[in-house]
Amino acid sequence: MAAKILDGKEVAAVVRADVKRRVDALRESRGVQPGLAAILVGEDPASIVYVRNKRRACEKVGIRSWLFELPSATPEENLLNVIDELNAEPEVHGILVQLPLPDHIDTRHVIERIAPKKDVDGFHPENYGLLASGRPRFVPCTPLGIQRILEHYEIPTSGKHVVIVGRSNLVGKPLGLLLLQRGKYADATVTICHSRTANLGAITRTADILVAAVGRPKLVTRDMVQPGSVVIDVGINRVDGQLVGDVDFPSVSEIAAAITPVPGGVGPMTVAMLLHNTVVAAERSVAKGE
Ligand code: NAD
Protein backbone atom coordinates (compact mmCIF):
# COMPACT_ATOMS: atom_id res chain seq x y z
CA MET A 1 0.00 0.00 0.00
CA ALA A 2 1.31 3.44 -0.87
CA ALA A 3 2.53 5.62 1.98
CA LYS A 4 0.52 8.50 3.38
CA ILE A 5 2.07 11.77 2.21
CA LEU A 6 3.01 14.10 5.04
CA ASP A 7 2.24 17.45 3.45
CA GLY A 8 4.62 20.10 4.78
CA LYS A 9 2.87 22.86 2.85
CA GLU A 10 -0.37 22.09 4.64
CA VAL A 11 1.25 21.98 8.09
CA ALA A 12 3.20 25.17 7.35
CA ALA A 13 -0.07 26.93 6.50
CA VAL A 14 -1.47 25.92 9.90
CA VAL A 15 1.67 27.25 11.62
CA ARG A 16 1.51 30.51 9.67
CA ALA A 17 -2.14 31.02 10.60
CA ASP A 18 -1.23 30.57 14.28
CA VAL A 19 1.67 33.03 13.92
CA LYS A 20 -0.58 35.57 12.23
CA ARG A 21 -3.12 35.36 15.06
CA ARG A 22 -0.35 35.95 17.58
CA VAL A 23 1.11 38.84 15.57
CA ASP A 24 -2.33 40.47 15.45
CA ALA A 25 -2.82 39.92 19.17
CA LEU A 26 0.52 41.57 20.00
CA ARG A 27 -0.32 44.55 17.84
CA GLU A 28 -3.81 44.98 19.23
CA SER A 29 -3.02 44.38 22.89
CA ARG A 30 0.46 45.92 23.17
CA GLY A 31 0.99 47.98 20.01
CA VAL A 32 4.04 45.84 19.18
CA GLN A 33 4.89 44.52 15.74
CA PRO A 34 7.29 41.57 15.76
CA GLY A 35 10.41 42.27 13.68
CA LEU A 36 13.06 40.08 12.07
CA ALA A 37 16.37 41.45 10.80
CA ALA A 38 18.12 39.37 8.15
CA ILE A 39 21.79 39.79 7.29
CA LEU A 40 23.11 38.57 3.97
CA VAL A 41 26.84 38.69 3.25
CA GLY A 42 27.83 38.27 -0.39
CA GLU A 43 25.83 37.20 -3.40
CA ASP A 44 25.36 33.46 -3.18
CA PRO A 45 22.30 32.89 -5.42
CA ALA A 46 20.75 30.22 -3.18
CA SER A 47 21.17 32.43 -0.11
CA ILE A 48 19.56 35.37 -1.93
CA VAL A 49 16.53 33.18 -2.72
CA TYR A 50 16.32 31.84 0.85
CA VAL A 51 16.42 35.32 2.37
CA ARG A 52 13.87 36.63 -0.10
CA ASN A 53 11.50 33.77 0.76
CA LYS A 54 11.92 34.34 4.47
CA ARG A 55 11.18 38.06 4.12
CA ARG A 56 8.14 37.40 1.95
CA ALA A 57 6.86 34.92 4.51
CA CYS A 58 7.32 37.55 7.24
CA GLU A 59 5.32 40.14 5.31
CA LYS A 60 2.42 37.72 4.80
CA VAL A 61 1.92 37.23 8.53
CA GLY A 62 2.55 40.85 9.49
CA ILE A 63 6.11 40.46 10.83
CA ARG A 64 8.26 43.45 9.96
CA SER A 65 11.51 42.52 8.23
CA TRP A 66 14.72 44.30 7.45
CA LEU A 67 17.49 43.16 5.14
CA PHE A 68 21.12 44.13 5.64
CA GLU A 69 23.07 43.30 2.52
CA LEU A 70 26.83 43.39 2.99
CA PRO A 71 29.45 42.87 0.28
CA SER A 72 31.29 39.54 0.36
CA ALA A 73 34.56 41.28 1.28
CA THR A 74 33.02 42.73 4.47
CA PRO A 75 35.51 42.38 7.34
CA GLU A 76 34.27 40.21 10.19
CA GLU A 77 34.45 43.16 12.56
CA ASN A 78 31.97 45.16 10.46
CA LEU A 79 29.51 42.29 10.47
CA LEU A 80 29.86 41.97 14.23
CA ASN A 81 29.19 45.71 14.57
CA VAL A 82 25.94 45.37 12.58
CA ILE A 83 24.88 42.54 14.91
CA ASP A 84 25.70 44.69 17.96
CA GLU A 85 23.43 47.45 16.64
CA LEU A 86 20.60 45.01 15.98
CA ASN A 87 21.06 43.45 19.42
CA ALA A 88 20.45 46.90 20.92
CA GLU A 89 17.46 47.78 18.71
CA PRO A 90 14.19 47.13 20.60
CA GLU A 91 12.10 46.88 17.41
CA VAL A 92 14.19 43.93 16.26
CA HIS A 93 13.04 40.75 18.02
CA GLY A 94 14.85 38.23 15.88
CA ILE A 95 18.20 38.27 14.06
CA LEU A 96 19.03 35.91 11.25
CA VAL A 97 22.44 35.64 9.60
CA GLN A 98 22.11 33.69 6.38
CA LEU A 99 24.67 30.90 6.18
CA PRO A 100 27.09 30.02 4.71
CA LEU A 101 29.31 33.05 5.29
CA PRO A 102 32.38 33.87 3.16
CA ASP A 103 35.49 31.90 4.18
CA HIS A 104 37.30 34.84 5.82
CA ILE A 105 34.51 35.19 8.40
CA ASP A 106 34.40 32.82 11.37
CA THR A 107 30.78 31.61 11.55
CA ARG A 108 31.16 30.78 15.25
CA HIS A 109 32.14 34.36 16.14
CA VAL A 110 29.10 35.63 14.29
CA ILE A 111 26.60 33.23 15.84
CA GLU A 112 28.00 33.84 19.30
CA ARG A 113 27.59 37.60 18.85
CA ILE A 114 23.81 37.41 18.36
CA ALA A 115 21.94 38.13 21.59
CA PRO A 116 20.63 34.69 22.65
CA LYS A 117 17.12 36.06 23.21
CA LYS A 118 17.08 37.24 19.54
CA ASP A 119 18.65 34.06 18.17
CA VAL A 120 15.57 32.80 16.31
CA ASP A 121 17.65 30.27 14.36
CA GLY A 122 18.58 28.63 17.66
CA PHE A 123 22.27 28.24 16.76
CA HIS A 124 23.80 30.21 19.66
CA PRO A 125 25.67 27.92 22.09
CA GLU A 126 23.49 29.19 24.95
CA ASN A 127 20.32 28.08 23.15
CA TYR A 128 22.00 24.86 22.08
CA GLY A 129 22.98 24.21 25.69
CA LEU A 130 19.44 24.88 26.90
CA LEU A 131 18.11 22.38 24.38
CA ALA A 132 20.74 19.80 25.40
CA SER A 133 19.90 20.28 29.08
CA GLY A 134 16.18 19.81 28.54
CA ARG A 135 15.05 23.45 28.81
CA PRO A 136 14.73 24.52 25.17
CA ARG A 137 14.37 28.25 24.41
CA PHE A 138 14.89 28.59 20.66
CA VAL A 139 15.11 25.30 18.79
CA PRO A 140 16.63 25.35 15.26
CA CYS A 141 13.84 25.72 12.71
CA THR A 142 14.26 22.53 10.66
CA PRO A 143 14.20 20.12 13.65
CA LEU A 144 11.31 22.07 15.15
CA GLY A 145 9.45 21.83 11.85
CA ILE A 146 9.97 18.07 11.71
CA GLN A 147 8.55 17.68 15.21
CA ARG A 148 5.60 19.87 14.18
CA ILE A 149 4.86 17.58 11.21
CA LEU A 150 4.84 14.56 13.54
CA GLU A 151 2.51 16.41 15.89
CA HIS A 152 0.16 17.51 13.12
CA TYR A 153 -0.24 13.96 11.81
CA GLU A 154 -0.38 12.55 15.35
CA ILE A 155 2.56 10.24 14.78
CA PRO A 156 3.57 9.08 18.24
CA THR A 157 7.26 9.20 19.12
CA SER A 158 7.24 8.07 22.74
CA GLY A 159 9.29 4.90 23.07
CA LYS A 160 9.77 4.74 19.30
CA HIS A 161 13.15 4.19 17.71
CA VAL A 162 14.03 7.29 15.71
CA VAL A 163 17.06 6.87 13.48
CA ILE A 164 18.54 10.11 12.16
CA VAL A 165 21.06 9.92 9.33
CA GLY A 166 23.26 13.04 9.49
CA ARG A 167 24.89 14.64 12.54
CA SER A 168 25.06 18.29 11.49
CA ASN A 169 24.72 21.04 14.08
CA LEU A 170 21.85 22.54 12.06
CA VAL A 171 19.67 19.49 11.60
CA GLY A 172 20.69 15.99 12.75
CA LYS A 173 22.11 16.72 16.19
CA PRO A 174 19.49 19.23 17.40
CA LEU A 175 16.70 16.98 16.09
CA GLY A 176 18.12 14.15 18.17
CA LEU A 177 18.19 16.40 21.25
CA LEU A 178 14.63 17.59 20.57
CA LEU A 179 13.16 14.11 20.27
CA LEU A 180 15.04 13.01 23.40
CA GLN A 181 13.23 15.62 25.49
CA ARG A 182 10.60 14.47 27.92
CA GLY A 183 7.07 15.08 26.73
CA LYS A 184 4.68 14.77 23.85
CA TYR A 185 6.14 14.19 20.41
CA ALA A 186 9.44 13.49 22.14
CA ASP A 187 10.47 10.69 24.57
CA ALA A 188 11.98 8.82 21.63
CA THR A 189 14.89 6.39 21.63
CA VAL A 190 17.27 8.17 19.29
CA THR A 191 20.14 6.86 17.18
CA ILE A 192 22.20 9.30 15.13
CA CYS A 193 24.14 7.90 12.17
CA HIS A 194 26.75 9.67 10.06
CA SER A 195 29.39 9.22 7.39
CA ARG A 196 31.46 6.88 9.57
CA THR A 197 28.58 4.70 10.71
CA ALA A 198 29.15 1.03 9.97
CA ASN A 199 26.29 -1.07 8.57
CA LEU A 200 24.02 1.92 8.04
CA GLY A 201 21.26 -0.16 6.48
CA ALA A 202 21.15 -2.58 9.41
CA ILE A 203 20.51 0.37 11.74
CA THR A 204 18.03 2.24 9.55
CA ARG A 205 16.00 -0.97 9.17
CA THR A 206 15.33 -0.90 12.92
CA ALA A 207 13.79 2.59 12.74
CA ASP A 208 10.15 3.27 13.50
CA ILE A 209 10.82 6.79 12.27
CA LEU A 210 13.71 7.31 9.86
CA VAL A 211 15.05 10.80 9.17
CA ALA A 212 17.48 11.40 6.31
CA ALA A 213 19.47 14.65 6.59
CA VAL A 214 22.59 14.13 4.53
CA GLY A 215 22.39 15.86 1.16
CA ARG A 216 22.85 12.81 -1.08
CA PRO A 217 20.19 11.75 -3.56
CA LYS A 218 18.95 8.17 -3.14
CA LEU A 219 21.06 7.55 -0.05
CA VAL A 220 18.06 5.81 1.53
CA THR A 221 16.89 2.94 -0.62
CA ARG A 222 13.95 0.59 -0.13
CA ASP A 223 16.07 -2.18 1.41
CA MET A 224 17.16 0.23 4.20
CA VAL A 225 13.63 0.93 5.37
CA GLN A 226 11.44 -1.09 7.71
CA PRO A 227 8.03 -1.69 6.09
CA GLY A 228 5.38 0.36 7.89
CA SER A 229 7.81 2.97 9.24
CA VAL A 230 7.61 6.74 8.91
CA VAL A 231 10.22 8.39 6.67
CA ILE A 232 11.18 12.04 6.93
CA ASP A 233 13.34 13.33 4.09
CA VAL A 234 15.25 16.52 4.91
CA GLY A 235 17.64 16.44 1.97
CA ILE A 236 17.53 19.03 -0.76
CA ASN A 237 19.46 18.00 -3.86
CA ARG A 238 19.28 19.25 -7.40
CA VAL A 239 19.44 16.45 -9.98
CA ASP A 240 18.97 17.28 -13.65
CA GLY A 241 17.24 20.52 -12.74
CA GLN A 242 14.82 18.76 -10.35
CA LEU A 243 14.72 19.01 -6.57
CA VAL A 244 15.01 15.61 -4.89
CA GLY A 245 15.57 14.49 -1.33
CA ASP A 246 17.89 11.87 0.17
CA VAL A 247 15.30 9.11 -0.05
CA ASP A 248 14.52 7.08 -3.15
CA PHE A 249 10.91 8.23 -2.98
CA PRO A 250 9.26 5.99 -5.63
CA SER A 251 10.45 2.71 -4.08
CA VAL A 252 10.41 3.72 -0.39
CA SER A 253 6.90 5.19 -0.60
CA GLU A 254 5.65 1.72 -1.59
CA ILE A 255 6.56 0.22 1.80
CA ALA A 256 6.61 3.13 4.27
CA ALA A 257 3.48 3.98 6.27
CA ALA A 258 4.06 7.71 5.76
CA ILE A 259 6.67 9.85 4.04
CA THR A 260 7.50 13.52 3.44
CA PRO A 261 7.92 14.49 -0.22
CA VAL A 262 10.66 16.73 -1.63
CA PRO A 263 9.76 19.42 -2.40
CA GLY A 264 6.77 20.17 -0.19
CA GLY A 265 7.79 18.26 2.94
CA VAL A 266 10.27 19.58 5.49
CA GLY A 267 11.32 22.59 3.39
CA PRO A 268 8.21 24.76 3.90
CA MET A 269 8.30 23.97 7.63
CA THR A 270 11.72 25.53 8.12
CA VAL A 271 10.51 28.98 7.11
CA ALA A 272 7.24 28.59 9.02
CA MET A 273 9.12 27.77 12.23
CA LEU A 274 11.34 30.81 11.74
CA LEU A 275 8.18 32.93 11.81
CA HIS A 276 7.05 31.00 14.89
CA ASN A 277 10.35 31.62 16.70
CA THR A 278 10.21 35.31 15.80
CA VAL A 279 6.72 35.86 17.22
CA VAL A 280 7.75 33.92 20.33
CA ALA A 281 10.79 36.22 20.69
CA ALA A 282 8.50 39.26 20.45
CA GLU A 283 6.03 37.81 22.97
CA ARG A 284 8.84 37.15 25.43
CA SER A 285 10.30 40.62 25.05
CA VAL A 286 6.87 42.15 25.71
CA ALA A 287 6.31 39.91 28.72
CA LYS A 288 9.65 40.99 30.18
CA GLY A 289 9.01 44.64 29.36
CA GLU A 290 12.22 44.81 27.31
P1 NAD B 1 25.75 18.71 6.43
O1 NAD B 1 26.53 18.55 5.17
O2 NAD B 1 26.16 19.70 7.44
O3 NAD B 1 25.66 17.30 7.15
C1 NAD B 1 25.50 16.12 6.43
C2 NAD B 1 25.61 14.95 7.40
O4 NAD B 1 25.46 13.74 6.66
C3 NAD B 1 26.95 14.85 8.11
O5 NAD B 1 26.70 14.74 9.50
C4 NAD B 1 27.59 13.56 7.59
O6 NAD B 1 28.25 12.84 8.61
C5 NAD B 1 26.39 12.79 7.10
N1 NAD B 1 26.75 11.93 5.98
C6 NAD B 1 27.42 12.25 4.86
N2 NAD B 1 27.54 11.18 4.05
C7 NAD B 1 26.92 10.16 4.68
C8 NAD B 1 26.72 8.81 4.36
N3 NAD B 1 27.16 8.28 3.21
N4 NAD B 1 26.04 8.04 5.23
C9 NAD B 1 25.58 8.56 6.38
N5 NAD B 1 25.74 9.84 6.74
C10 NAD B 1 26.41 10.63 5.89
O7 NAD B 1 24.25 18.96 5.93
P2 NAD B 1 22.96 19.60 6.69
O8 NAD B 1 23.13 21.06 6.82
O9 NAD B 1 22.59 18.78 7.89
O10 NAD B 1 21.89 19.30 5.55
C11 NAD B 1 21.58 17.99 5.14
C12 NAD B 1 20.65 18.05 3.95
O11 NAD B 1 19.43 18.66 4.37
C13 NAD B 1 21.14 18.88 2.78
O12 NAD B 1 20.65 18.33 1.59
C14 NAD B 1 20.50 20.23 3.00
O13 NAD B 1 20.31 20.95 1.81
C15 NAD B 1 19.18 19.80 3.58
N6 NAD B 1 18.53 20.79 4.44
C16 NAD B 1 17.20 20.96 4.25
C17 NAD B 1 16.51 21.85 5.04
C18 NAD B 1 15.06 21.99 4.79
O14 NAD B 1 14.48 22.98 5.20
N7 NAD B 1 14.40 21.00 4.17
C19 NAD B 1 17.16 22.58 6.03
C20 NAD B 1 18.51 22.35 6.25
C21 NAD B 1 19.19 21.44 5.44
Short mmCIF file of N, CA and C and ligand atoms in Angstrom, two decimals, residues 50 123 141-143 146 164-173 192-197 200 212-217 219 224 233-238 244-246 261-262 265-271, ligand 1:
data_model
loop_
_atom_site.label_atom_id
_atom_site.label_comp_id
_atom_site.label_asym_id
_atom_site.label_seq_id
_atom_site.Cartn_x
_atom_site.Cartn_y
_atom_site.Cartn_z
N TYR A 50 16.79 32.21 -0.49
CA TYR A 50 16.32 31.84 0.85
C TYR A 50 15.89 33.08 1.64
N PHE A 123 20.91 28.79 16.94
CA PHE A 123 22.27 28.24 16.76
C PHE A 123 23.25 28.69 17.84
N CYS A 141 15.14 25.76 13.40
CA CYS A 141 13.84 25.72 12.71
C CYS A 141 13.55 24.39 12.01
N THR A 142 14.55 23.77 11.40
CA THR A 142 14.26 22.53 10.66
C THR A 142 13.87 21.39 11.62
N PRO A 143 14.65 21.14 12.69
CA PRO A 143 14.20 20.12 13.65
C PRO A 143 12.83 20.44 14.25
N ILE A 146 10.18 19.52 11.82
CA ILE A 146 9.97 18.07 11.71
C ILE A 146 9.09 17.59 12.86
N ILE A 164 18.25 8.90 12.92
CA ILE A 164 18.54 10.11 12.16
C ILE A 164 19.85 9.87 11.40
N VAL A 165 19.82 10.05 10.10
CA VAL A 165 21.06 9.92 9.33
C VAL A 165 21.55 11.33 9.04
N GLY A 166 22.71 11.68 9.59
CA GLY A 166 23.26 13.04 9.49
C GLY A 166 23.42 13.62 10.88
N ARG A 167 24.61 14.13 11.19
CA ARG A 167 24.89 14.64 12.54
C ARG A 167 25.23 16.13 12.53
N SER A 168 24.69 16.87 11.56
CA SER A 168 25.06 18.29 11.49
C SER A 168 24.52 19.05 12.69
N ASN A 169 25.17 20.19 12.97
CA ASN A 169 24.72 21.04 14.08
C ASN A 169 23.41 21.75 13.76
N LEU A 170 23.06 21.82 12.45
CA LEU A 170 21.85 22.54 12.06
C LEU A 170 20.62 21.64 12.06
N VAL A 171 20.83 20.37 11.76
CA VAL A 171 19.67 19.49 11.60
C VAL A 171 19.78 18.23 12.48
N GLY A 172 20.67 17.32 12.13
CA GLY A 172 20.69 15.99 12.75
C GLY A 172 20.82 16.03 14.27
N LYS A 173 21.86 16.73 14.75
CA LYS A 173 22.11 16.72 16.19
C LYS A 173 20.99 17.40 16.99
N ILE A 192 21.73 8.39 16.19
CA ILE A 192 22.20 9.30 15.13
C ILE A 192 23.32 8.61 14.35
N CYS A 193 23.14 8.51 13.05
CA CYS A 193 24.14 7.90 12.17
C CYS A 193 24.83 8.99 11.36
N HIS A 194 25.99 8.67 10.82
CA HIS A 194 26.75 9.67 10.06
C HIS A 194 27.67 8.98 9.06
N SER A 195 28.58 9.76 8.48
CA SER A 195 29.39 9.22 7.39
C SER A 195 30.30 8.08 7.84
N ARG A 196 30.58 7.96 9.11
CA ARG A 196 31.46 6.88 9.57
C ARG A 196 30.69 5.71 10.19
N THR A 197 29.38 5.78 10.13
CA THR A 197 28.58 4.70 10.71
C THR A 197 28.76 3.41 9.91
N LEU A 200 25.11 0.94 7.95
CA LEU A 200 24.02 1.92 8.04
C LEU A 200 22.64 1.28 7.83
N ALA A 212 16.28 11.29 7.14
CA ALA A 212 17.48 11.40 6.31
C ALA A 212 17.84 12.87 6.16
N ALA A 213 19.02 13.25 6.67
CA ALA A 213 19.47 14.65 6.59
C ALA A 213 20.93 14.65 6.22
N VAL A 214 21.20 14.30 4.97
CA VAL A 214 22.59 14.13 4.53
C VAL A 214 22.93 15.07 3.37
N GLY A 215 22.07 15.08 2.35
CA GLY A 215 22.39 15.86 1.16
C GLY A 215 22.96 14.98 0.07
N ARG A 216 22.42 13.75 -0.05
CA ARG A 216 22.85 12.81 -1.08
C ARG A 216 21.64 12.12 -1.67
N PRO A 217 21.36 12.36 -2.96
CA PRO A 217 20.19 11.75 -3.56
C PRO A 217 20.24 10.23 -3.47
N LEU A 219 20.26 8.20 -1.10
CA LEU A 219 21.06 7.55 -0.05
C LEU A 219 20.23 6.47 0.63
N MET A 224 16.69 -0.33 2.92
CA MET A 224 17.16 0.23 4.20
C MET A 224 16.01 0.63 5.11
N ASP A 233 12.23 13.03 5.01
CA ASP A 233 13.34 13.33 4.09
C ASP A 233 13.69 14.82 4.16
N VAL A 234 14.84 15.12 4.74
CA VAL A 234 15.25 16.52 4.91
C VAL A 234 16.08 17.01 3.73
N GLY A 235 16.68 16.09 3.03
CA GLY A 235 17.64 16.44 1.97
C GLY A 235 17.06 17.33 0.89
N ILE A 236 17.90 18.22 0.41
CA ILE A 236 17.53 19.03 -0.76
C ILE A 236 18.68 18.89 -1.76
N ASN A 237 18.43 18.21 -2.84
CA ASN A 237 19.46 18.00 -3.86
C ASN A 237 18.88 18.37 -5.21
N ARG A 238 19.74 18.92 -6.04
CA ARG A 238 19.28 19.25 -7.40
C ARG A 238 19.86 18.22 -8.36
N VAL A 244 15.30 16.93 -5.47
CA VAL A 244 15.01 15.61 -4.89
C VAL A 244 15.59 15.57 -3.48
N GLY A 245 15.08 14.63 -2.70
CA GLY A 245 15.57 14.49 -1.33
C GLY A 245 16.69 13.47 -1.24
N ASP A 246 16.87 12.90 -0.05
CA ASP A 246 17.89 11.87 0.17
C ASP A 246 17.30 10.47 0.06
N PRO A 261 7.39 14.33 1.14
CA PRO A 261 7.92 14.49 -0.22
C PRO A 261 8.99 15.59 -0.27
N VAL A 262 9.75 15.61 -1.33
CA VAL A 262 10.66 16.73 -1.63
C VAL A 262 10.41 17.11 -3.07
N GLY A 265 7.81 18.98 1.66
CA GLY A 265 7.79 18.26 2.94
C GLY A 265 8.36 19.13 4.05
N VAL A 266 9.62 18.85 4.38
CA VAL A 266 10.27 19.58 5.49
C VAL A 266 10.57 21.03 5.10
N GLY A 267 10.90 21.25 3.84
CA GLY A 267 11.32 22.59 3.39
C GLY A 267 10.40 23.72 3.83
N PRO A 268 9.10 23.65 3.52
CA PRO A 268 8.21 24.76 3.90
C PRO A 268 8.12 24.95 5.42
N MET A 269 8.39 23.88 6.18
CA MET A 269 8.30 23.97 7.63
C MET A 269 9.41 24.83 8.22
N THR A 270 10.58 24.80 7.57
CA THR A 270 11.72 25.53 8.12
C THR A 270 11.41 27.03 8.19
N VAL A 271 10.85 27.55 7.12
CA VAL A 271 10.51 28.98 7.11
C VAL A 271 9.36 29.27 8.09
P1 NAD B 1 25.75 18.71 6.43
O1 NAD B 1 26.53 18.55 5.17
O2 NAD B 1 26.16 19.70 7.44
O3 NAD B 1 25.66 17.30 7.15
C1 NAD B 1 25.50 16.12 6.43
C2 NAD B 1 25.61 14.95 7.40
O4 NAD B 1 25.46 13.74 6.66
C3 NAD B 1 26.95 14.85 8.11
O5 NAD B 1 26.70 14.74 9.50
C4 NAD B 1 27.59 13.56 7.59
O6 NAD B 1 28.25 12.84 8.61
C5 NAD B 1 26.39 12.79 7.10
N1 NAD B 1 26.75 11.93 5.98
C6 NAD B 1 27.42 12.25 4.86
N2 NAD B 1 27.54 11.18 4.05
C7 NAD B 1 26.92 10.16 4.68
C8 NAD B 1 26.72 8.81 4.36
N3 NAD B 1 27.16 8.28 3.21
N4 NAD B 1 26.04 8.04 5.23
C9 NAD B 1 25.58 8.56 6.38
N5 NAD B 1 25.74 9.84 6.74
C10 NAD B 1 26.41 10.63 5.89
O7 NAD B 1 24.25 18.96 5.93
P2 NAD B 1 22.96 19.60 6.69
O8 NAD B 1 23.13 21.06 6.82
O9 NAD B 1 22.59 18.78 7.89
O10 NAD B 1 21.89 19.30 5.55
C11 NAD B 1 21.58 17.99 5.14
C12 NAD B 1 20.65 18.05 3.95
O11 NAD B 1 19.43 18.66 4.37
C13 NAD B 1 21.14 18.88 2.78
O12 NAD B 1 20.65 18.33 1.59
C14 NAD B 1 20.50 20.23 3.00
O13 NAD B 1 20.31 20.95 1.81
C15 NAD B 1 19.18 19.80 3.58
N6 NAD B 1 18.53 20.79 4.44
C16 NAD B 1 17.20 20.96 4.25
C17 NAD B 1 16.51 21.85 5.04
C18 NAD B 1 15.06 21.99 4.79
O14 NAD B 1 14.48 22.98 5.20
N7 NAD B 1 14.40 21.00 4.17
C19 NAD B 1 17.16 22.58 6.03
C20 NAD B 1 18.51 22.35 6.25
C21 NAD B 1 19.19 21.44 5.44
#
